[in-house]
Coordinates of C-alpha atoms in Angstrom, one line a residue:
Chain A
M1 CA -50.8 -74.9 37.0
V2 CA -54.2 -75.9 38.4
E3 CA -57.0 -73.6 37.4
R4 CA -58.6 -72.0 40.4
M5 CA -62.3 -72.7 40.5
L6 CA -64.1 -69.5 41.6
E7 CA -67.8 -69.5 42.1
K8 CA -69.7 -66.5 40.6
W9 CA -73.2 -65.7 41.8
S10 CA -75.9 -63.9 39.8
S11 CA -77.5 -62.0 42.7
S12 CA -76.7 -60.4 46.0
V13 CA -78.2 -59.9 49.4
N14 CA -80.3 -56.7 50.0
V15 CA -78.6 -53.9 51.9
V16 CA -80.6 -52.8 55.0
T17 CA -79.8 -49.5 56.7
L18 CA -80.1 -49.5 60.5
G19 CA -80.6 -46.1 62.2
A20 CA -81.2 -42.7 60.8
T21 CA -78.8 -39.8 61.4
K22 CA -79.7 -36.2 61.9
S23 CA -79.4 -35.5 58.1
E24 CA -82.0 -38.2 57.6
G25 CA -84.4 -36.9 60.2
G26 CA -83.3 -39.1 63.1
T27 CA -80.9 -38.6 66.0
R28 CA -78.4 -41.5 65.6
S29 CA -74.8 -40.5 65.5
K30 CA -74.3 -42.9 62.6
S31 CA -76.3 -45.4 60.6
V32 CA -75.1 -48.9 59.9
K33 CA -75.6 -50.8 56.7
V34 CA -75.8 -54.6 56.6
G35 CA -76.0 -57.1 53.8
G36 CA -75.1 -56.6 50.2
E37 CA -73.0 -59.8 49.9
S38 CA -72.5 -61.3 46.4
T39 CA -70.5 -64.2 47.8
L40 CA -70.7 -66.8 50.6
P41 CA -69.1 -65.4 53.7
F42 CA -65.6 -64.0 53.4
L43 CA -64.8 -65.6 50.0
L44 CA -63.8 -62.1 48.8
E45 CA -62.2 -63.4 45.6
E46 CA -65.6 -64.7 44.5
G47 CA -67.7 -61.7 45.3
G48 CA -68.1 -58.6 47.4
M49 CA -69.0 -58.0 51.0
P50 CA -69.7 -54.2 50.8
C51 CA -71.0 -54.1 54.4
K52 CA -69.0 -56.1 57.0
P53 CA -70.9 -58.2 59.5
V54 CA -71.6 -56.2 62.7
V55 CA -71.9 -57.0 66.4
A56 CA -75.0 -55.7 68.2
M57 CA -74.9 -55.8 72.0
E58 CA -78.0 -56.7 73.8
V59 CA -79.4 -54.7 76.7
Q60 CA -82.4 -56.1 78.7
D61 CA -84.7 -54.0 80.7
L62 CA -85.0 -56.9 83.2
P63 CA -81.8 -59.0 83.2
S64 CA -82.4 -62.6 82.5
D65 CA -81.9 -65.2 85.4
N66 CA -79.5 -67.0 83.1
F67 CA -76.7 -64.5 83.6
N68 CA -74.1 -66.3 85.7
D69 CA -71.4 -64.6 87.8
V70 CA -69.0 -64.3 84.8
Y71 CA -71.6 -62.0 83.1
R72 CA -72.6 -60.2 86.2
K73 CA -69.0 -59.4 86.9
A74 CA -68.3 -58.3 83.3
L75 CA -71.4 -56.2 82.9
G76 CA -71.5 -54.9 86.4
S77 CA -73.9 -52.4 87.9
V78 CA -75.2 -51.2 84.6
M79 CA -77.3 -54.4 84.3
N80 CA -79.9 -52.6 86.4
D81 CA -80.0 -49.5 84.2
P82 CA -80.7 -50.1 80.5
A83 CA -79.6 -46.6 79.5
A84 CA -76.3 -46.9 81.3
W85 CA -75.9 -50.4 80.0
A86 CA -76.5 -49.2 76.4
Q87 CA -74.1 -46.3 76.9
K88 CA -71.3 -48.5 78.1
C89 CA -71.9 -50.9 75.2
E90 CA -71.2 -48.0 72.9
K91 CA -68.5 -46.1 74.7
E92 CA -66.5 -48.9 76.2
W93 CA -67.3 -52.2 74.7
G94 CA -67.4 -51.5 71.0
A95 CA -71.0 -52.3 70.2
E96 CA -72.0 -51.3 66.6
V97 CA -75.7 -51.5 67.2
I98 CA -77.8 -51.8 70.4
L99 CA -80.6 -54.4 70.8
L100 CA -83.0 -53.5 73.6
R101 CA -85.0 -56.5 74.7
L102 CA -88.2 -55.6 76.6
T103 CA -88.1 -58.5 78.9
S104 CA -89.9 -56.6 81.7
A105 CA -93.1 -56.5 79.7
H106 CA -93.7 -60.2 79.7
P107 CA -96.8 -61.2 81.7
D108 CA -94.7 -63.9 83.3
T109 CA -92.1 -61.4 84.6
K110 CA -93.1 -57.9 85.6
N111 CA -95.8 -57.4 83.0
A112 CA -94.5 -53.8 82.8
P113 CA -97.1 -51.4 81.3
V114 CA -96.5 -49.9 77.9
D115 CA -95.9 -46.3 79.2
K116 CA -93.1 -47.6 81.5
V117 CA -91.5 -49.5 78.5
L118 CA -91.7 -46.3 76.4
K119 CA -89.8 -44.4 79.1
T120 CA -87.1 -47.0 79.0
I121 CA -86.9 -46.8 75.3
E122 CA -86.6 -43.0 75.5
S123 CA -83.8 -43.2 78.0
V124 CA -81.9 -45.7 75.9
R125 CA -82.4 -43.6 72.8
K126 CA -80.9 -40.6 74.6
A127 CA -78.0 -42.6 76.1
T128 CA -76.7 -44.0 72.9
G129 CA -76.2 -42.7 69.3
L130 CA -76.1 -46.2 67.9
P131 CA -78.9 -47.7 65.7
L132 CA -81.5 -49.4 67.8
I133 CA -83.1 -52.8 67.5
I134 CA -86.2 -53.3 69.7
A135 CA -87.1 -56.8 70.6
G136 CA -90.5 -57.5 72.2
C137 CA -91.0 -59.6 75.3
G138 CA -91.9 -62.7 73.3
N139 CA -95.6 -62.8 74.4
A140 CA -97.5 -62.2 71.1
E141 CA -100.5 -60.6 72.8
K142 CA -98.4 -58.1 74.7
D143 CA -96.0 -57.4 71.9
N144 CA -99.0 -56.7 69.5
V145 CA -100.1 -53.9 71.8
M146 CA -96.7 -52.7 72.9
L147 CA -94.5 -52.8 69.8
P148 CA -96.6 -50.6 67.5
E149 CA -96.5 -47.9 70.2
C150 CA -92.7 -48.3 70.4
T151 CA -92.5 -47.6 66.6
E152 CA -94.3 -44.3 67.3
A153 CA -91.8 -43.5 70.0
L154 CA -88.9 -44.0 67.7
K155 CA -90.3 -42.2 64.7
K156 CA -87.7 -41.2 62.1
E157 CA -85.0 -43.2 63.9
R158 CA -85.2 -46.1 61.4
A159 CA -85.2 -48.6 64.2
T160 CA -85.6 -52.3 63.7
F161 CA -88.4 -54.3 65.4
A162 CA -88.6 -57.9 66.3
S163 CA -90.5 -59.9 65.3
A164 CA -93.0 -60.7 62.6
T165 CA -94.1 -64.3 62.6
Q166 CA -96.2 -66.3 60.3
E167 CA -99.2 -66.1 62.6
N168 CA -98.6 -62.6 63.8
Y169 CA -97.1 -60.0 61.4
K170 CA -99.8 -57.6 60.2
R171 CA -99.9 -55.1 63.1
L172 CA -96.2 -54.8 63.6
A173 CA -95.5 -54.7 59.8
A174 CA -98.1 -52.0 59.3
A175 CA -96.5 -49.9 62.1
C176 CA -93.0 -50.4 60.7
I177 CA -94.1 -49.5 57.2
A178 CA -95.8 -46.3 58.4
G179 CA -92.9 -45.4 60.7
G180 CA -90.2 -46.1 58.2
H181 CA -88.7 -48.8 60.4
N182 CA -87.1 -52.2 59.6
I183 CA -88.6 -55.4 60.7
I184 CA -87.3 -58.8 61.7
S185 CA -89.0 -61.7 60.0
E186 CA -88.9 -64.7 62.4
S187 CA -89.4 -68.4 61.7
P188 CA -89.0 -71.5 64.0
L189 CA -85.9 -73.2 62.4
D190 CA -87.9 -73.9 59.3
I191 CA -86.7 -72.5 55.9
N192 CA -90.1 -72.9 54.3
I193 CA -91.7 -70.8 56.9
C194 CA -88.9 -68.4 56.7
K195 CA -89.6 -67.9 53.1
Q196 CA -93.4 -67.8 53.7
V197 CA -93.1 -65.0 56.3
N198 CA -91.0 -62.9 53.8
V199 CA -93.6 -63.5 51.1
L200 CA -96.4 -62.5 53.5
L201 CA -94.5 -59.3 54.4
G202 CA -94.1 -58.6 50.7
E203 CA -97.8 -59.0 50.1
I204 CA -98.6 -56.2 52.5
D205 CA -96.0 -54.0 50.9
M206 CA -93.2 -54.2 53.5
P207 CA -90.2 -53.1 51.4
S208 CA -87.8 -56.0 51.1
D209 CA -84.8 -53.8 51.8
R210 CA -86.3 -53.2 55.3
I211 CA -86.6 -56.9 56.3
I212 CA -84.0 -58.9 58.3
I213 CA -84.3 -62.6 58.7
Y214 CA -84.2 -64.3 62.1
S215 CA -84.6 -68.0 61.4
T216 CA -84.0 -69.0 65.1
N217 CA -80.7 -70.3 66.3
G218 CA -79.2 -72.2 69.2
A219 CA -75.9 -71.9 70.9
L220 CA -73.0 -74.2 70.1
G221 CA -74.1 -77.7 71.2
Y222 CA -77.8 -76.8 71.0
G223 CA -78.9 -77.4 67.4
F224 CA -76.1 -75.3 66.1
E225 CA -75.5 -77.3 62.9
Y226 CA -79.1 -77.3 61.9
A227 CA -79.5 -73.5 62.4
Y228 CA -76.2 -73.1 60.5
S229 CA -77.5 -75.1 57.5
I230 CA -80.7 -73.0 57.3
I231 CA -78.7 -69.8 57.3
E232 CA -76.4 -71.2 54.7
R233 CA -79.2 -72.4 52.5
T234 CA -80.9 -69.0 52.8
R235 CA -77.8 -67.3 51.6
I236 CA -77.3 -69.7 48.7
A237 CA -80.9 -69.1 47.6
A238 CA -80.3 -65.3 47.8
L239 CA -77.1 -65.5 45.8
G240 CA -79.0 -67.6 43.2
G241 CA -81.6 -64.9 42.8
D242 CA -84.4 -65.8 45.2
K243 CA -85.7 -62.4 46.1
T244 CA -87.8 -63.8 48.9
M245 CA -84.7 -65.0 50.7
S246 CA -82.4 -62.1 49.9
M247 CA -82.5 -60.4 53.3
P248 CA -79.6 -60.0 55.8
V249 CA -79.6 -62.5 58.7
I250 CA -79.5 -61.7 62.4
V251 CA -78.5 -64.3 65.1
Y252 CA -79.1 -64.1 68.8
V253 CA -75.8 -65.4 70.2
G254 CA -75.9 -64.0 73.7
T255 CA -79.3 -65.1 74.8
E256 CA -78.7 -68.6 73.6
C257 CA -75.2 -68.9 75.1
I258 CA -76.0 -67.7 78.6
R259 CA -78.5 -70.6 79.0
A260 CA -76.2 -73.3 77.6
K261 CA -75.2 -75.5 80.5
E262 CA -71.7 -76.0 79.3
A263 CA -71.2 -72.2 79.2
K264 CA -72.8 -71.2 82.5
A265 CA -72.1 -74.1 84.9
P266 CA -69.7 -73.0 87.6
E267 CA -66.1 -74.4 87.6
A268 CA -66.5 -75.6 91.1
E269 CA -69.2 -78.1 89.9
F270 CA -67.4 -79.2 86.8
P271 CA -63.7 -78.7 87.3
A272 CA -62.9 -80.7 84.2
W273 CA -64.7 -78.1 82.0
G274 CA -62.2 -75.4 82.8
A275 CA -62.3 -71.8 84.0
D276 CA -65.7 -70.1 84.0
F277 CA -64.6 -67.0 82.3
E278 CA -62.8 -68.6 79.3
R279 CA -65.6 -71.0 78.9
A280 CA -68.4 -68.3 78.8
V281 CA -66.4 -66.1 76.4
A282 CA -65.4 -69.0 74.2
W283 CA -69.0 -70.2 73.9
E284 CA -70.2 -66.8 72.6
V285 CA -67.2 -66.4 70.3
T286 CA -67.4 -69.9 68.8
T287 CA -71.2 -69.6 68.3
A288 CA -70.8 -66.2 66.7
V289 CA -67.9 -67.2 64.4
G290 CA -69.8 -70.3 63.3
Y291 CA -72.9 -68.3 62.3
L292 CA -70.8 -65.6 60.7
N293 CA -69.4 -68.3 58.4
A294 CA -73.0 -69.5 57.6
G295 CA -73.9 -66.0 56.5
A296 CA -75.0 -64.0 59.6
D297 CA -74.9 -60.2 59.1
I298 CA -75.7 -59.2 62.7
C299 CA -74.5 -61.1 65.8
V300 CA -76.2 -60.1 69.0
M301 CA -74.0 -60.6 72.0
F302 CA -73.5 -59.9 75.7
H303 CA -69.9 -60.4 76.9
P304 CA -67.6 -57.5 76.2
E305 CA -64.6 -59.7 75.8
A306 CA -66.4 -62.0 73.3
V307 CA -67.5 -58.9 71.4
R308 CA -63.9 -57.7 71.2
V309 CA -62.7 -61.1 69.9
V310 CA -65.5 -61.4 67.3
K311 CA -65.0 -57.9 66.0
S312 CA -61.3 -58.5 65.6
Y313 CA -62.1 -61.8 63.8
V314 CA -64.4 -60.0 61.4
D315 CA -61.8 -57.4 60.7
R316 CA -59.2 -60.1 59.9
M317 CA -61.6 -62.0 57.7
M318 CA -62.4 -58.9 55.7
V319 CA -58.8 -58.4 54.5
K320 CA -58.7 -59.5 50.9
Chain B
M1 CA -86.4 -72.2 34.0
L2 CA -85.7 -69.4 31.6
I3 CA -88.9 -68.3 29.9
I4 CA -88.2 -66.8 26.5
G5 CA -91.4 -64.9 25.5
E6 CA -92.6 -65.7 22.0
R7 CA -95.2 -62.9 21.6
L8 CA -93.0 -60.3 19.9
N9 CA -93.4 -62.0 16.5
G10 CA -94.5 -60.5 13.3
M11 CA -96.9 -63.4 12.6
F12 CA -99.2 -62.0 15.4
K13 CA -101.6 -59.4 14.1
R14 CA -101.0 -57.0 16.9
V15 CA -97.2 -57.0 16.3
K16 CA -97.6 -56.9 12.5
S17 CA -99.8 -53.8 12.6
A18 CA -97.5 -52.1 15.1
I19 CA -94.6 -52.8 12.8
E20 CA -96.5 -51.4 9.8
Q21 CA -97.4 -48.2 11.8
K22 CA -93.9 -47.9 13.4
N23 CA -95.8 -47.9 16.7
K24 CA -93.0 -48.1 19.3
K25 CA -95.4 -47.9 22.3
E26 CA -97.3 -51.0 21.2
I27 CA -94.1 -53.0 20.7
Q28 CA -92.9 -51.9 24.1
A29 CA -96.3 -52.8 25.6
V30 CA -96.0 -56.4 24.3
A31 CA -92.5 -56.7 25.8
E32 CA -93.7 -55.3 29.1
E33 CA -96.6 -57.7 29.3
E34 CA -94.2 -60.6 28.6
I35 CA -91.8 -59.5 31.3
K36 CA -94.6 -59.1 33.8
A37 CA -95.9 -62.5 33.0
G38 CA -92.5 -64.0 33.8
A39 CA -90.4 -63.8 30.7
G40 CA -86.6 -63.6 31.4
M41 CA -85.8 -63.1 27.8
I42 CA -87.8 -61.6 24.9
D43 CA -87.7 -63.3 21.6
I44 CA -87.8 -61.0 18.6
N45 CA -89.0 -62.4 15.3
V46 CA -89.9 -60.2 12.3
G47 CA -91.9 -63.0 10.8
T48 CA -93.8 -62.0 7.7
A49 CA -94.6 -58.6 8.9
A50 CA -92.3 -56.6 6.6
A51 CA -90.3 -57.0 3.4
D52 CA -87.3 -55.2 4.9
Q53 CA -86.4 -57.9 7.4
E54 CA -83.1 -56.4 8.4
G55 CA -84.4 -52.9 8.9
T56 CA -87.4 -54.2 10.9
M57 CA -85.2 -56.4 13.1
K58 CA -83.0 -53.4 13.9
W59 CA -86.0 -51.2 14.7
L60 CA -87.6 -53.9 16.9
V61 CA -84.4 -54.4 18.9
E62 CA -83.9 -50.7 19.4
T63 CA -87.5 -50.2 20.4
V64 CA -87.4 -52.9 23.1
Q65 CA -84.0 -52.0 24.6
E66 CA -84.9 -48.3 24.6
K67 CA -87.6 -49.1 27.3
F68 CA -85.9 -52.2 28.8
P69 CA -82.2 -51.7 28.8
K70 CA -81.4 -54.9 30.7
I71 CA -83.8 -57.6 29.5
P72 CA -81.9 -60.2 27.4
L73 CA -83.1 -60.4 23.8
A74 CA -83.2 -63.4 21.5
I75 CA -82.7 -62.4 17.9
D76 CA -84.9 -64.9 16.1
S77 CA -84.3 -65.5 12.4
S78 CA -83.1 -68.3 10.1
K79 CA -81.4 -65.7 8.0
P80 CA -77.8 -64.8 9.2
E81 CA -78.0 -61.3 7.7
V82 CA -81.2 -60.5 9.7
V83 CA -79.5 -61.9 12.9
L84 CA -76.5 -59.7 12.2
A85 CA -78.7 -56.6 11.7
G86 CA -80.2 -57.2 15.2
L87 CA -76.8 -58.0 16.8
K88 CA -75.2 -54.8 15.5
V89 CA -77.6 -52.6 17.4
C90 CA -78.2 -54.7 20.4
R91 CA -76.7 -53.4 23.7
N92 CA -78.7 -55.8 26.0
P93 CA -77.5 -59.3 26.7
V94 CA -78.3 -61.3 23.6
L95 CA -79.0 -64.8 22.3
I96 CA -78.7 -65.7 18.6
N97 CA -81.7 -67.8 17.7
S98 CA -80.6 -69.8 15.9
T99 CA -77.9 -71.8 14.1
T100 CA -78.1 -75.3 12.9
A101 CA -75.3 -77.9 12.7
E102 CA -74.7 -77.2 9.0
D103 CA -71.0 -76.4 8.6
A104 CA -71.2 -73.1 6.8
K105 CA -74.1 -71.7 8.9
L106 CA -72.6 -72.9 12.2
E107 CA -69.3 -71.3 11.6
K108 CA -70.8 -68.0 10.4
L109 CA -73.2 -67.7 13.3
L110 CA -70.6 -68.8 15.9
G111 CA -68.4 -66.1 14.5
F112 CA -71.2 -63.6 15.2
A113 CA -71.5 -64.9 18.7
V114 CA -67.8 -64.5 19.4
E115 CA -67.7 -61.0 17.8
Y116 CA -70.8 -59.7 19.6
K117 CA -70.4 -61.6 22.9
A118 CA -73.7 -63.3 22.3
D119 CA -75.1 -66.6 23.6
I120 CA -76.2 -68.9 20.8
L121 CA -78.9 -71.5 20.3
G122 CA -78.2 -74.4 18.1
L123 CA -80.8 -76.7 16.5
T124 CA -79.9 -80.3 16.2
L125 CA -80.5 -80.5 12.5
D126 CA -78.2 -80.3 9.4
E127 CA -78.3 -80.7 5.7
N128 CA -80.1 -84.0 6.1
G129 CA -82.9 -82.6 8.2
I130 CA -83.9 -83.5 11.7
P131 CA -82.6 -86.9 12.8
S132 CA -85.3 -89.3 14.0
Q133 CA -82.9 -91.1 16.4
K134 CA -81.9 -89.7 19.7
D135 CA -78.2 -90.5 19.3
E136 CA -77.9 -88.7 16.1
R137 CA -79.4 -85.6 17.6
V138 CA -77.0 -85.8 20.5
A139 CA -74.2 -86.1 18.0
L140 CA -75.2 -82.9 16.3
A141 CA -75.5 -81.3 19.7
A142 CA -71.9 -82.4 20.4
K143 CA -70.8 -81.0 17.1
I144 CA -72.4 -77.6 17.8
L145 CA -70.9 -77.5 21.4
M146 CA -67.4 -78.6 20.4
T147 CA -67.2 -76.1 17.5
A148 CA -68.4 -73.4 19.8
M149 CA -65.8 -74.2 22.4
E150 CA -63.1 -74.4 19.8
M151 CA -64.0 -70.9 18.7
G152 CA -63.8 -69.7 22.3
L153 CA -67.3 -69.8 23.6
S154 CA -68.0 -71.3 27.1
P155 CA -70.5 -74.1 27.4
S156 CA -72.7 -71.8 29.4
Q157 CA -73.1 -69.6 26.3
V158 CA -74.5 -72.4 24.2
Y159 CA -78.1 -73.5 24.2
I160 CA -79.0 -76.7 22.4
D161 CA -82.5 -77.2 21.0
P162 CA -83.1 -80.9 20.2
V163 CA -86.1 -79.8 18.1
V164 CA -89.7 -80.4 19.3
L165 CA -91.9 -82.1 16.7
P166 CA -95.8 -82.1 16.7
V167 CA -97.2 -85.1 18.7
K168 CA -99.9 -85.3 16.1
F169 CA -97.5 -86.2 13.3
G170 CA -94.9 -88.3 15.2
Q171 CA -95.8 -89.6 18.6
D172 CA -92.6 -91.5 19.0
Q173 CA -90.5 -88.3 18.6
C174 CA -91.9 -86.8 21.9
L175 CA -89.9 -89.2 24.0
T176 CA -86.9 -89.2 21.7
M177 CA -86.6 -85.4 22.2
I178 CA -86.8 -85.8 26.0
S179 CA -84.1 -88.5 26.0
A180 CA -81.9 -86.2 23.9
I181 CA -82.2 -83.5 26.5
R182 CA -81.2 -85.9 29.3
D183 CA -78.1 -87.0 27.3
I184 CA -77.1 -83.5 26.4
K185 CA -77.3 -82.5 30.1
T186 CA -75.4 -85.5 31.4
A187 CA -73.2 -87.0 28.8
L188 CA -71.7 -84.3 26.6
N189 CA -69.5 -82.1 28.7
D190 CA -68.9 -80.9 32.2
P191 CA -70.1 -78.3 32.6
P192 CA -72.9 -79.1 30.2
P193 CA -74.4 -76.7 27.7
K194 CA -77.9 -75.3 28.3
T195 CA -81.0 -76.6 26.6
A196 CA -83.9 -74.7 25.3
I197 CA -86.9 -75.7 23.1
G198 CA -89.6 -74.1 21.0
L199 CA -92.4 -75.6 23.1
S200 CA -95.6 -74.8 21.2
N201 CA -94.6 -76.9 18.2
I202 CA -95.6 -80.0 20.3
S203 CA -99.2 -79.2 19.9
N204 CA -99.2 -78.0 16.3
G205 CA -102.2 -79.2 14.4
A206 CA -104.1 -80.2 17.6
P207 CA -107.4 -78.6 18.4
K208 CA -107.0 -75.1 19.7
E209 CA -108.6 -75.8 23.0
M210 CA -106.3 -78.8 23.7
R211 CA -103.0 -77.1 22.8
P212 CA -102.4 -75.4 26.2
L213 CA -102.8 -78.8 28.0
I214 CA -100.4 -80.5 25.7
N215 CA -97.9 -77.7 25.9
R216 CA -97.8 -77.6 29.7
T217 CA -97.8 -81.4 30.2
Y218 CA -94.8 -81.7 27.8
L219 CA -93.0 -78.8 29.4
V220 CA -93.2 -80.5 32.8
M221 CA -91.8 -83.7 31.3
C222 CA -88.9 -81.8 29.7
L223 CA -88.1 -80.0 32.9
A224 CA -87.8 -83.3 34.7
A225 CA -85.2 -84.3 32.1
G226 CA -83.1 -81.2 32.7
L227 CA -84.5 -78.6 30.3
D228 CA -83.1 -75.1 31.1
G229 CA -85.3 -72.8 29.0
A230 CA -88.2 -72.7 26.5
I231 CA -89.7 -70.3 24.0
V232 CA -93.3 -70.2 25.2
D233 CA -96.3 -68.0 25.5
P234 CA -95.9 -66.3 28.8
Y235 CA -99.5 -65.2 28.7
D236 CA -100.5 -68.8 29.4
T237 CA -100.8 -68.6 33.2
D238 CA -101.5 -72.3 33.6
L239 CA -98.3 -73.1 31.7
V240 CA -96.2 -70.8 33.9
D241 CA -97.9 -72.2 37.0
A242 CA -97.0 -75.7 35.9
M243 CA -93.4 -74.6 35.3
I244 CA -93.1 -73.0 38.7
T245 CA -94.5 -76.1 40.4
S246 CA -92.1 -78.3 38.5
E247 CA -89.1 -76.2 39.7
L248 CA -90.4 -76.7 43.2
L249 CA -90.8 -80.5 42.8
L250 CA -87.3 -80.6 41.3
N251 CA -85.9 -78.9 44.4
K252 CA -84.8 -75.8 42.4
Q253 CA -86.8 -73.4 44.5
I254 CA -87.2 -73.4 48.3
Y255 CA -90.8 -74.4 49.2
S256 CA -93.2 -71.9 50.8
D257 CA -97.0 -72.2 51.1
S258 CA -97.3 -69.2 48.7
F259 CA -94.8 -70.7 46.2
L260 CA -96.4 -69.3 43.1
K261 CA -96.4 -65.8 44.5
A262 CA -92.9 -66.3 45.9
Y263 CA -91.6 -67.3 42.4
R264 CA -93.3 -64.4 40.7
T265 CA -91.8 -62.0 43.3
S266 CA -88.4 -63.3 42.5
H267 CA -88.6 -63.3 38.7

């Protein structure tokens, strides 16, 4: 009989709670806990995964040009109405969390004013009872003005805000601390900067159980292995007791996959690549499943069919 | 690296007078300062502070764990009965500090380790003293480890101390000890035992102002050879900084620009 070598770790990942229910002062119909692992992904004999990884569905207030016909058909008319989109994600497509990306606010798109953005947030808040993640437009100057106001608008909802970066974290972090929200700590595919941002957030007293790591990721075929190795190394550091790396990890699967050429190119142009629909869904599923096995706690996705498959995958992997 | 704080020792005036006055708060304050400074384990040594060594050890252990119910404690005495007095009341994770490779002592203290589920630190010395040759120290380390494993301890419960000697009185011994650490970590067993040293002895007899420099330089050299833990003065910030930086350079911690702060946040 060969002895089974099981790895035992000394520490675990922080548990972060997304969303606040009525009893906690918010209006979410439920809150969602992520993190808490004391093992590498799905090795349930070695340690625990008290909170299963979750799928967040992304809603954009100005849909990206990268959506091809497969997505436009799957998502349908709600693409032009963030509140309806969010509601459908919850009611029909099985989303566990909603990520609202404020794409319309970017100076290169519509440069939507803050009050308009706040109205969108309010309509989404009312349309869904799921915990909310609010992602800025990606323009630091605009986000610095806009996101702190968004934290005010979602007071007591324990929302999650993206992102704090090494050069730009103080304003958003201060607003999240004051508003009782979570924050996403972002770094550009660099584990040393990932750690540094977490240390900086700690220095200004952002509680570590309200931080989620986004260490940047690509889709399958676009630096996937490198992003995977960073997430994996982050997780190993957490399990080994590094408190500055012990946060749950979020990956943006959808936004990366819809711009991957192999996922979005029409079948008519590349007949050898196979059917559009299967290809698009498979790209999101494969990317998500890969990152789940690196240690991702939240996969942010678009396609309802891909969401269904990934949720079912997680359920099957969580059986001990 | 595991920092074993050395300040809770009856040879220090502050601790001695706290023991005499049964001043629990002062003892707990010392432990708290050590933990804040980075100690992952508190060494408790009655020293010469009281005639009743067993009773005092018991009181010190109870006093520390009352305030810090999780911090591992090292029960430090060369007398087995004093170690036993500490073990009997200790509820925290515990290290016996220490046994030697002398047959009778080794068996007795390993017996304590088994009975009280304690880790144990073994000095590589026996009836003939401390061997001056590396291979002889490694042989004594092997004896301690093998006996411990025969009695049912796992290698991870065993710390080997290849015995630091003062540089002033035996310069050649500094490198001998480091070579012993390397061999113990690579050639004895897979998985290997842990290693820990009483660091400050390296600078014994040297001028007071030079001691911290000698201590931290030697610590860095030992860490590069694979040292796992050391009984040190955690109040020595330069020493702890050098240790943290060594761990970084040995790729045991992930780099960040604020690596000192990052380490202290985590420990």
